[in-house]
CSV table of C-alpha atoms in Angstrom, one decimal:
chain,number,residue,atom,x,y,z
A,964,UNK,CA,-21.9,-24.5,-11.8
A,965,UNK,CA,-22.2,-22.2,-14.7
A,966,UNK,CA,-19.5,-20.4,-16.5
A,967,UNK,CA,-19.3,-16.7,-15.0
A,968,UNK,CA,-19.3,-13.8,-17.6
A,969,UNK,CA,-18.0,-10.4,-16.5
A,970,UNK,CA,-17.0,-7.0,-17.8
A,971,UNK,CA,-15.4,-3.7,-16.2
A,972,UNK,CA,-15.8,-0.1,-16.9
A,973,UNK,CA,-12.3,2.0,-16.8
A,974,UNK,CA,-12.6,5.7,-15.9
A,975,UNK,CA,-10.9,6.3,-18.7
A,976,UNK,CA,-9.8,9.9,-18.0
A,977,UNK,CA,-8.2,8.9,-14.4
A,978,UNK,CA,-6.2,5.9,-16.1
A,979,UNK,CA,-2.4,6.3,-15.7
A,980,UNK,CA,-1.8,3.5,-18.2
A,981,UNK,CA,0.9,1.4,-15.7
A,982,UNK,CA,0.2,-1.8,-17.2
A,983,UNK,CA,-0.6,-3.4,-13.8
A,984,UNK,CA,-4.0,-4.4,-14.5
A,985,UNK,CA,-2.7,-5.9,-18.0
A,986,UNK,CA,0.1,-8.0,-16.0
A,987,UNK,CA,-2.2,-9.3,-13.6
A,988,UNK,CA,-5.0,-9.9,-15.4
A,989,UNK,CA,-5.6,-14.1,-15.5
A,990,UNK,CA,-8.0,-14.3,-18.6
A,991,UNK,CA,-5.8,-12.2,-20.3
A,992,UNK,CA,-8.9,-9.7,-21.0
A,993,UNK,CA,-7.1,-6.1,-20.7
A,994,UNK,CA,-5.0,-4.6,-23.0
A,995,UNK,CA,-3.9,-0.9,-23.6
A,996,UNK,CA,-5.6,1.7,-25.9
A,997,UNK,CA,-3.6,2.7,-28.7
A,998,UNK,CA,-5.5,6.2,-28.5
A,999,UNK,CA,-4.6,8.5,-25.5
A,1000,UNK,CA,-7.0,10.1,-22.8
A,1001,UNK,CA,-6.2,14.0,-21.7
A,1002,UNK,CA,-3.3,13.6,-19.7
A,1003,UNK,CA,-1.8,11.7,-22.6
A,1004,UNK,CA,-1.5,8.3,-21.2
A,1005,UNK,CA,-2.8,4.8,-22.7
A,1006,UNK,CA,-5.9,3.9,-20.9
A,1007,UNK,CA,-6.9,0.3,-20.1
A,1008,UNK,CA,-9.7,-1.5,-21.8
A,1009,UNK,CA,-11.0,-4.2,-22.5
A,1010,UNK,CA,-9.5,-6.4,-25.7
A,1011,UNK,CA,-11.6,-9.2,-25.5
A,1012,UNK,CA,-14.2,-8.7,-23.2
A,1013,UNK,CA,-15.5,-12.4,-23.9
A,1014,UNK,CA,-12.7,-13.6,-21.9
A,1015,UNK,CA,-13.9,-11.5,-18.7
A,1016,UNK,CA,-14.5,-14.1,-15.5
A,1017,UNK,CA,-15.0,-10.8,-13.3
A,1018,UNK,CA,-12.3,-11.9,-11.0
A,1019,UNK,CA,-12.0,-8.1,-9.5
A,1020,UNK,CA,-7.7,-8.6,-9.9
A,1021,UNK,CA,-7.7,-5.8,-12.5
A,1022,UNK,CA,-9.7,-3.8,-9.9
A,1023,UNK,CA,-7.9,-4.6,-6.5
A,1024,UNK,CA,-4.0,-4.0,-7.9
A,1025,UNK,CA,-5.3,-0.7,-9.4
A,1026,UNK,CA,-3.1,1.8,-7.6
A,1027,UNK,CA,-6.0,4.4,-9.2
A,1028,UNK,CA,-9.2,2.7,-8.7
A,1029,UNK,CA,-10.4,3.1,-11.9
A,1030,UNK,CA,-11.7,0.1,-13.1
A,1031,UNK,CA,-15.1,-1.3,-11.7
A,1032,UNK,CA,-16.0,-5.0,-12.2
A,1033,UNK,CA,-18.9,-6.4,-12.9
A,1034,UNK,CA,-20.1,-10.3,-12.9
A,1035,UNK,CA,-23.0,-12.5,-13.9
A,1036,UNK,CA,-23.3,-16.2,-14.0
A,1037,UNK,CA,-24.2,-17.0,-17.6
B,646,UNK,CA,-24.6,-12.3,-23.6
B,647,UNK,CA,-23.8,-8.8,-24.0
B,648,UNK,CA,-21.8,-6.6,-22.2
B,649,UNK,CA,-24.6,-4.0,-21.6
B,650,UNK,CA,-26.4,-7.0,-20.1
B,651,UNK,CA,-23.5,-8.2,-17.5
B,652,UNK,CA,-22.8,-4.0,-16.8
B,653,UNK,CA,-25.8,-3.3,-14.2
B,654,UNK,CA,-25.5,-1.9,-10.7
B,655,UNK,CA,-26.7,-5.5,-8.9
B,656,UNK,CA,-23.6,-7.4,-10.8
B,657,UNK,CA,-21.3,-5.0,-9.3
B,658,UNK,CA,-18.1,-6.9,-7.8
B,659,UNK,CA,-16.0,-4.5,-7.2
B,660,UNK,CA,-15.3,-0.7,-7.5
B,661,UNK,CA,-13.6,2.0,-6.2
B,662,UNK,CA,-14.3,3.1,-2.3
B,663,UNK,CA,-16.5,5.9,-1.6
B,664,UNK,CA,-13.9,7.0,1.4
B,665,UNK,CA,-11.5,7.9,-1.8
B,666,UNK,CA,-12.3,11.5,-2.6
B,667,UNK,CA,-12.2,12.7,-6.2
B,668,UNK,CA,-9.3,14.2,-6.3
B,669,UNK,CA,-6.9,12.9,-9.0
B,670,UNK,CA,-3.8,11.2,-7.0
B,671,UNK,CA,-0.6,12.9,-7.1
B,672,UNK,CA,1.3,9.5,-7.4
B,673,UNK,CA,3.5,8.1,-10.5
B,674,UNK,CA,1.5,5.4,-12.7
B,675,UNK,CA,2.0,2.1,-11.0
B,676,UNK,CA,3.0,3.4,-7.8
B,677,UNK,CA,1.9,1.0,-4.7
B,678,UNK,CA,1.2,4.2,-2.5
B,679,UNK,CA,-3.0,4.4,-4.2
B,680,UNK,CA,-3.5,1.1,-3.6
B,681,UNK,CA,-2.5,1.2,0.2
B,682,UNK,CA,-4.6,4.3,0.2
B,683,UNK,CA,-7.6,2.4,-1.2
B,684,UNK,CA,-6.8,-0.8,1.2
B,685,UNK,CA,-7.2,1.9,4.4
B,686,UNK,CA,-10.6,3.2,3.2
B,687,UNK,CA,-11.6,0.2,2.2
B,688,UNK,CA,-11.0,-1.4,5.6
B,689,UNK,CA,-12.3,2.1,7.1
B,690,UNK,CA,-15.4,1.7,5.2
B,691,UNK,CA,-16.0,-2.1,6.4
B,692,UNK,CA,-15.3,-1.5,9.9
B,693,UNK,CA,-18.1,1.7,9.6
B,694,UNK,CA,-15.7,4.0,11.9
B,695,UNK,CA,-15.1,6.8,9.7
B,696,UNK,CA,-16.0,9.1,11.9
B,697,UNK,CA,-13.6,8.3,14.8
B,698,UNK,CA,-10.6,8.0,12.4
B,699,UNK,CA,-7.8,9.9,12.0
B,700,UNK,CA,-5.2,9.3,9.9
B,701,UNK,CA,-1.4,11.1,10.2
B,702,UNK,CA,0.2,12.4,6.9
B,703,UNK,CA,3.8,12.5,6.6
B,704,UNK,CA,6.3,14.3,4.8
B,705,UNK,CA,7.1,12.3,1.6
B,706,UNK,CA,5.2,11.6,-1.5
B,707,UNK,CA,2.3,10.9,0.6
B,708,UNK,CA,2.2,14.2,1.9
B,709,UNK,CA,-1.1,14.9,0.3
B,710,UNK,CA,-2.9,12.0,1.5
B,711,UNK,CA,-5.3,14.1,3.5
B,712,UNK,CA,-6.4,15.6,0.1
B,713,UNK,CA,-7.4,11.6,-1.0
B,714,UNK,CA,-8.7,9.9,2.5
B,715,UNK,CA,-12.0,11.5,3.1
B,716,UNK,CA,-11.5,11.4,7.0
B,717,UNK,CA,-10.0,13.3,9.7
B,718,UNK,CA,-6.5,13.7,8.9
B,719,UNK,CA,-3.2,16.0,10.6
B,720,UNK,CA,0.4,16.8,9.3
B,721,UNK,CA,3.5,16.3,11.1
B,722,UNK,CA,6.9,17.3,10.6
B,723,UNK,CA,8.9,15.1,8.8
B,724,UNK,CA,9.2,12.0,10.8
B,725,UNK,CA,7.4,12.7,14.0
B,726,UNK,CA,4.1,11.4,12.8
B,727,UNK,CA,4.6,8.4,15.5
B,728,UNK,CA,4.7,11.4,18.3
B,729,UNK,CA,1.6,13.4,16.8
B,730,UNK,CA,0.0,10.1,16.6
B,731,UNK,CA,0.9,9.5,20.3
B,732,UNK,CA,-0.7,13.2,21.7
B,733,UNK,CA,-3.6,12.8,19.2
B,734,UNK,CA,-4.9,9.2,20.4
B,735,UNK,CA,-4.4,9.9,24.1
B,736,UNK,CA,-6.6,12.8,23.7
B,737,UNK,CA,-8.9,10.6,21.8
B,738,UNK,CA,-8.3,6.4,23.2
B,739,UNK,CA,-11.5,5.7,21.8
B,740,UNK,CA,-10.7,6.9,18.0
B,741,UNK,CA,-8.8,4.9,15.4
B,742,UNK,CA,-5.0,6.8,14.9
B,743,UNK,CA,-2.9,5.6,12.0
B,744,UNK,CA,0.5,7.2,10.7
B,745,UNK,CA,1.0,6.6,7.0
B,746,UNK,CA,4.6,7.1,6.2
B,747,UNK,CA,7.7,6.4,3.5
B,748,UNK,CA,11.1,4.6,4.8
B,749,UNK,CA,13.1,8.1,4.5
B,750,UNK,CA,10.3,9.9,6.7
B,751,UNK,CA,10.1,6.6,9.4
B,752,UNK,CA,13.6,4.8,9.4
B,753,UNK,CA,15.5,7.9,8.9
B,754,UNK,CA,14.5,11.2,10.1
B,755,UNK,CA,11.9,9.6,12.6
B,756,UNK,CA,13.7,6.5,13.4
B,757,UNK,CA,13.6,7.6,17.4
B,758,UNK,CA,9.8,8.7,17.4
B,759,UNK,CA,9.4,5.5,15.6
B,760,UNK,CA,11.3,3.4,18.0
B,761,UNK,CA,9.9,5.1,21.0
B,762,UNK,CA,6.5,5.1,20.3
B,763,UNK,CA,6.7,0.9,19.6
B,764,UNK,CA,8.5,0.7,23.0
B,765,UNK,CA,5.9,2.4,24.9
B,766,UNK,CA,3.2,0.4,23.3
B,767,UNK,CA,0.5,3.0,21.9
B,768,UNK,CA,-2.4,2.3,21.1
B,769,UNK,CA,-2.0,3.8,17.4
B,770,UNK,CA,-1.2,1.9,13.8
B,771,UNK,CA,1.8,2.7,11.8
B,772,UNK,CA,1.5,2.0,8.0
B,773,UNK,CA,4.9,1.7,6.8
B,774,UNK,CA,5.9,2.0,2.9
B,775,UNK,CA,9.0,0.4,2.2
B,776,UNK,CA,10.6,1.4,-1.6
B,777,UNK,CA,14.4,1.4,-0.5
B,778,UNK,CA,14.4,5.0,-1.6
B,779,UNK,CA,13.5,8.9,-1.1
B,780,UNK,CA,11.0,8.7,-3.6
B,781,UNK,CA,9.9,12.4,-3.5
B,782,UNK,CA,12.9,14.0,-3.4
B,783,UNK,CA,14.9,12.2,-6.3
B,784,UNK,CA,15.6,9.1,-5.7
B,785,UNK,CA,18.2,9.4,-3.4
B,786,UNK,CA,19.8,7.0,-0.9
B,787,UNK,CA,17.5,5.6,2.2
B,788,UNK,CA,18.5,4.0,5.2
B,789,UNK,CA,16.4,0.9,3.7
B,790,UNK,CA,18.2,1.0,0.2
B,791,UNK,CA,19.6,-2.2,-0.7
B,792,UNK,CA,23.2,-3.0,-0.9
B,793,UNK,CA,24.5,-2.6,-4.2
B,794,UNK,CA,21.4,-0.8,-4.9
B,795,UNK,CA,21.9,2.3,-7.3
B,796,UNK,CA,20.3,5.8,-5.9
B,797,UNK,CA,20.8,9.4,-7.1
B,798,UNK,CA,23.6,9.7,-4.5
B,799,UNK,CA,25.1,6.3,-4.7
B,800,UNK,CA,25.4,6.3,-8.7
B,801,UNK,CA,27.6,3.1,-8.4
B,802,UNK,CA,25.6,1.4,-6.1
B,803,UNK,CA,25.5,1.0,-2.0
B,804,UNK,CA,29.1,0.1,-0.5
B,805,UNK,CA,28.2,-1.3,3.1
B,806,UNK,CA,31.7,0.2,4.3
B,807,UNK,CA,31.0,3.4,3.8
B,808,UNK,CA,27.7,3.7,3.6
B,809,UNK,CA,26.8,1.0,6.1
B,810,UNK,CA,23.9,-1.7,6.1
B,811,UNK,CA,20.7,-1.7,5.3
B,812,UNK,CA,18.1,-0.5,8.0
B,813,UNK,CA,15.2,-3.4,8.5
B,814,UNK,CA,13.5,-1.0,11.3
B,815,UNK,CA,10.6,-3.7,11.1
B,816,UNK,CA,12.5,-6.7,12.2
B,817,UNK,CA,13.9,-4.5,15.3
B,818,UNK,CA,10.0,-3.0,16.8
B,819,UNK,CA,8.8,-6.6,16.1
B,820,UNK,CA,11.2,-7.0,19.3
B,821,UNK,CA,9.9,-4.1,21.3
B,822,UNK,CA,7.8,-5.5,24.2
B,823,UNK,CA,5.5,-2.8,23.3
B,824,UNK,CA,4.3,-4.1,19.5
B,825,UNK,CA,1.9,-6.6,19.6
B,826,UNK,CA,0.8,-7.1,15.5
B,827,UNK,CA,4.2,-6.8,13.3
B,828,UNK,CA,3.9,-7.7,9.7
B,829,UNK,CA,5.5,-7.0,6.2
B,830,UNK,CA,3.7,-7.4,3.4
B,831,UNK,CA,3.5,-6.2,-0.3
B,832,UNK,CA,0.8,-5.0,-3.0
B,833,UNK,CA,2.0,-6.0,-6.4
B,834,UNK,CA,0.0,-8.7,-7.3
B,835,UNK,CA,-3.9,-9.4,-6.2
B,836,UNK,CA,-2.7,-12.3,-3.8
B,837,UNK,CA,-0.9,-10.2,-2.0
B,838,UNK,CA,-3.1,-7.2,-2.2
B,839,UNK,CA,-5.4,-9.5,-0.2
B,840,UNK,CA,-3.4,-10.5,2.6
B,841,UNK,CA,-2.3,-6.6,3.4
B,842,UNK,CA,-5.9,-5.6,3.4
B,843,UNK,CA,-6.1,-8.3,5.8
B,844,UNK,CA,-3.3,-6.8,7.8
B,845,UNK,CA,-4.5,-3.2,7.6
B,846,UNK,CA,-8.1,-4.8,9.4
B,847,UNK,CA,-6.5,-7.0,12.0
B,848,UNK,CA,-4.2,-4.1,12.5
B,849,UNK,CA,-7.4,-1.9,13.5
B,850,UNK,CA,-8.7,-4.4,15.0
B,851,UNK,CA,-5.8,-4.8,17.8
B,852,UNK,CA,-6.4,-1.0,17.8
B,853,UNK,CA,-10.0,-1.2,19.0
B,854,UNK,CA,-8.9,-3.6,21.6
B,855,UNK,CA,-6.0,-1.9,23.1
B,856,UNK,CA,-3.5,-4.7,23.1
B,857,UNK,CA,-0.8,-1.9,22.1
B,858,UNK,CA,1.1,-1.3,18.9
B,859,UNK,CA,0.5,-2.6,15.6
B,860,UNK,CA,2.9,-2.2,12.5
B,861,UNK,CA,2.4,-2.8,8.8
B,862,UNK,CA,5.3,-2.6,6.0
B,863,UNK,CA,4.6,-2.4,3.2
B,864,UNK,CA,7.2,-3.1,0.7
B,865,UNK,CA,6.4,-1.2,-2.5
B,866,UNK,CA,7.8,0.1,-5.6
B,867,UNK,CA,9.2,3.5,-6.6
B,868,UNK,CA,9.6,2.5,-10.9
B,869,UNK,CA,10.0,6.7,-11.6
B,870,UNK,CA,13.2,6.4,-8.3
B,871,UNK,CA,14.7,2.8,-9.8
B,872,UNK,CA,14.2,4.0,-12.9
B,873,UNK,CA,12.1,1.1,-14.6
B,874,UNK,CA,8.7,1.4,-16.0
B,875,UNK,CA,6.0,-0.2,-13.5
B,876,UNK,CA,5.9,-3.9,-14.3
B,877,UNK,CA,9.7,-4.2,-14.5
B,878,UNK,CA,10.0,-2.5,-11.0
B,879,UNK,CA,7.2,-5.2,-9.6
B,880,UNK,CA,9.7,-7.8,-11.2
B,881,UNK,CA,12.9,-6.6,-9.6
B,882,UNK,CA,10.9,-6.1,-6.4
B,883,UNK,CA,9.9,-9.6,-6.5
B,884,UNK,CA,14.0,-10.4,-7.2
B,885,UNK,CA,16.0,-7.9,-5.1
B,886,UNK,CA,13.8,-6.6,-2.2
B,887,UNK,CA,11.6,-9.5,-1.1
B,888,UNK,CA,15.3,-11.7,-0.2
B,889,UNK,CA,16.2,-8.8,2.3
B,890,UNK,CA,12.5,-8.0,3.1
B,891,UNK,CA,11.0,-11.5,3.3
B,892,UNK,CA,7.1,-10.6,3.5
B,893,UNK,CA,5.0,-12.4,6.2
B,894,UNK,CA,3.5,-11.9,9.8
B,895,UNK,CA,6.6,-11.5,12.8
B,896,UNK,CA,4.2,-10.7,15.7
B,897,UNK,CA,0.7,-11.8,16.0
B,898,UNK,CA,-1.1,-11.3,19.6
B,899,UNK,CA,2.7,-10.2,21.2
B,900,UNK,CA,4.2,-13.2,20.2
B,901,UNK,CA,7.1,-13.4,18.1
B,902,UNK,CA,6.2,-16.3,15.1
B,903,UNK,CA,9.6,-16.0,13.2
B,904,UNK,CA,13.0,-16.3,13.3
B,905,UNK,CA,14.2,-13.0,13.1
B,906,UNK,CA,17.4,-13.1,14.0
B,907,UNK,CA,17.9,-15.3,10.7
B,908,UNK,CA,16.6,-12.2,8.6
B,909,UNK,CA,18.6,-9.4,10.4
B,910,UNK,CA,21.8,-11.3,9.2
């Protein structure tokens, strides 16, 4: 079975910047912005994206919704 | 590979529902109340019966769920969404009736709609979020708050003589003749996030076949309330209220499947 490869998109602009993604994220993938979006929290993003399984965790513990997964077998 | 490569609609895994409206929610960062909200639609959306829900608001910090859940939706006074519920689904015993309310709006004020409503067994779905606080109004002390437990109007924590014991409301319908799907569960982590969606669809599911009441809590955080940022309230969730709310299912198919009397003590 090949590796799996993923990536997410946050809505960057609807991103509360709680952390929970970070915390529960198993590849260790997501870390916080150092730049601010509107509201002026720390947005989610991705730190190193090479890491990504697309394991949907980030996505499902959101309280916001605001990150979409996406997975490919590579 | 490159990102732009893995990023294309037919990899999609996951994303937010399409029963969420757009509306920004109201709710502190971290808070468990969105992703309950997004379990619902999401089990709404699977179960294709967004046209014959309808969902019951209460008062609380989820007051303005109707303004997120892009279904049919009422308000009820503070507390008596169990006995709105009840009118609404005997109009209707062929729609899908939830209430969706805080432990100061259903163990305190409603604790007699609530209790009444499990006894007579209808037909309806209570969704039950459990923070050990009055979130909305300031933190203030709730029947469920811990003892020991600091609150805006116990400053030096709960005394159990004068303040008496904490309220576990879900351990007493699970012994109402009338429940027949009784489970506590949490959403902090993605494990667990699983097993409530779970809940939320057998919940409806026990709904669609009449068998009576069914009764999620929910045992959530309230990190702007304890004071804590988000991840340290998960933590002292996972330390302080899952030993006095131990999470798992009491009453599947109207049978009790725990020792309940163990956690009322």
């Amino acid at each position: 079975m090949g590796k799996m490869r993923g990536a997410i998109v946050v809505d960057n602009e609807r991103c509360k910047g709680c952390e929970v993604c970070m915390v529960n994220c198993p590849a260790d993938t997501i870390a916080m912005a150092s730049e601010v979006n509107g509201k002026g929290y720390h947005y989610a993003y991705m730190e190193k994206p090479e890491t990504c399984t697309g394991c949907a965790n980030c996505s499902i513990v959101c309280p916001d919704g605001v990150i979409t997964v996406y997975r490919v077998k590579a | 590979m490159d990102i732009k490569e893995i990023i294309k609609p037919e990899n999609l895994v996951h994303q937010r529902t399409s029963l969420m409206t757009d509306a920004t929610l109201s709710y502190c960062p971290g808070c468990g109340h969105g992703t309950v909200h997004h379990l619902v639609m999401e089990v709404v959306e699977e179960m294709e019966i967004q046209e014959q829900t309808i969902g019951i608001a209460p008062v609380g910090c989820s007051v303005l769920a109707y303004d997120f859940m892009d279904i049919d939706m009422s308000q009820a006074a503070h507390g008596r969404a169990p006995a709105v519920a009840t009118g609404i689904k005997r109009l209707w015993p062929d729609k899908f009736v939830f209430t969706y309310q805080g432990d100061g709006d259903l163990a305190a004020i409603g604790t007699a709609e609530t209790i009444h409503a499990c006894n007579r067994g209808e037909d309806i779905t209570i969704i039950f979020i459990n923070n050990g606080i009055y979130g909305m109004t300031g933190g203030q002390m709730a029947p469920t708050t811990l003892e020991g437990m600091k609150s805006s109007t116990s400053p030096y924590g709960r005394d159990l003589q004068s303040m008496g014991h904490p309220l576990k409301i879900t351990e007493l319908v699970a012994q109402l003749p009338g429940t027949n799907f009784v489970t506590r569960q949490a959403v902090h982590k993605p494990g667990n996030v699983r097993k409530t969606k779970k809940a939320i669809r057998k919940a409806f599911e026990v709904q669609r076949e009449k068998k009576g009441m069914s009764f999620i809590e929910i045992v959530s955080n309230c990190n702007s309330g304890w004071k804590m940022s988000p991840n340290e309230s998960n933590v002292w969730m996972e330390e302080h209220m899952f030993p006095s709310y131990p999470l798992g299912d009491m009453k599947v198919d109207g049978k009790i499947v725990k020792d309940l009397m163990k956690d009322l003590v």
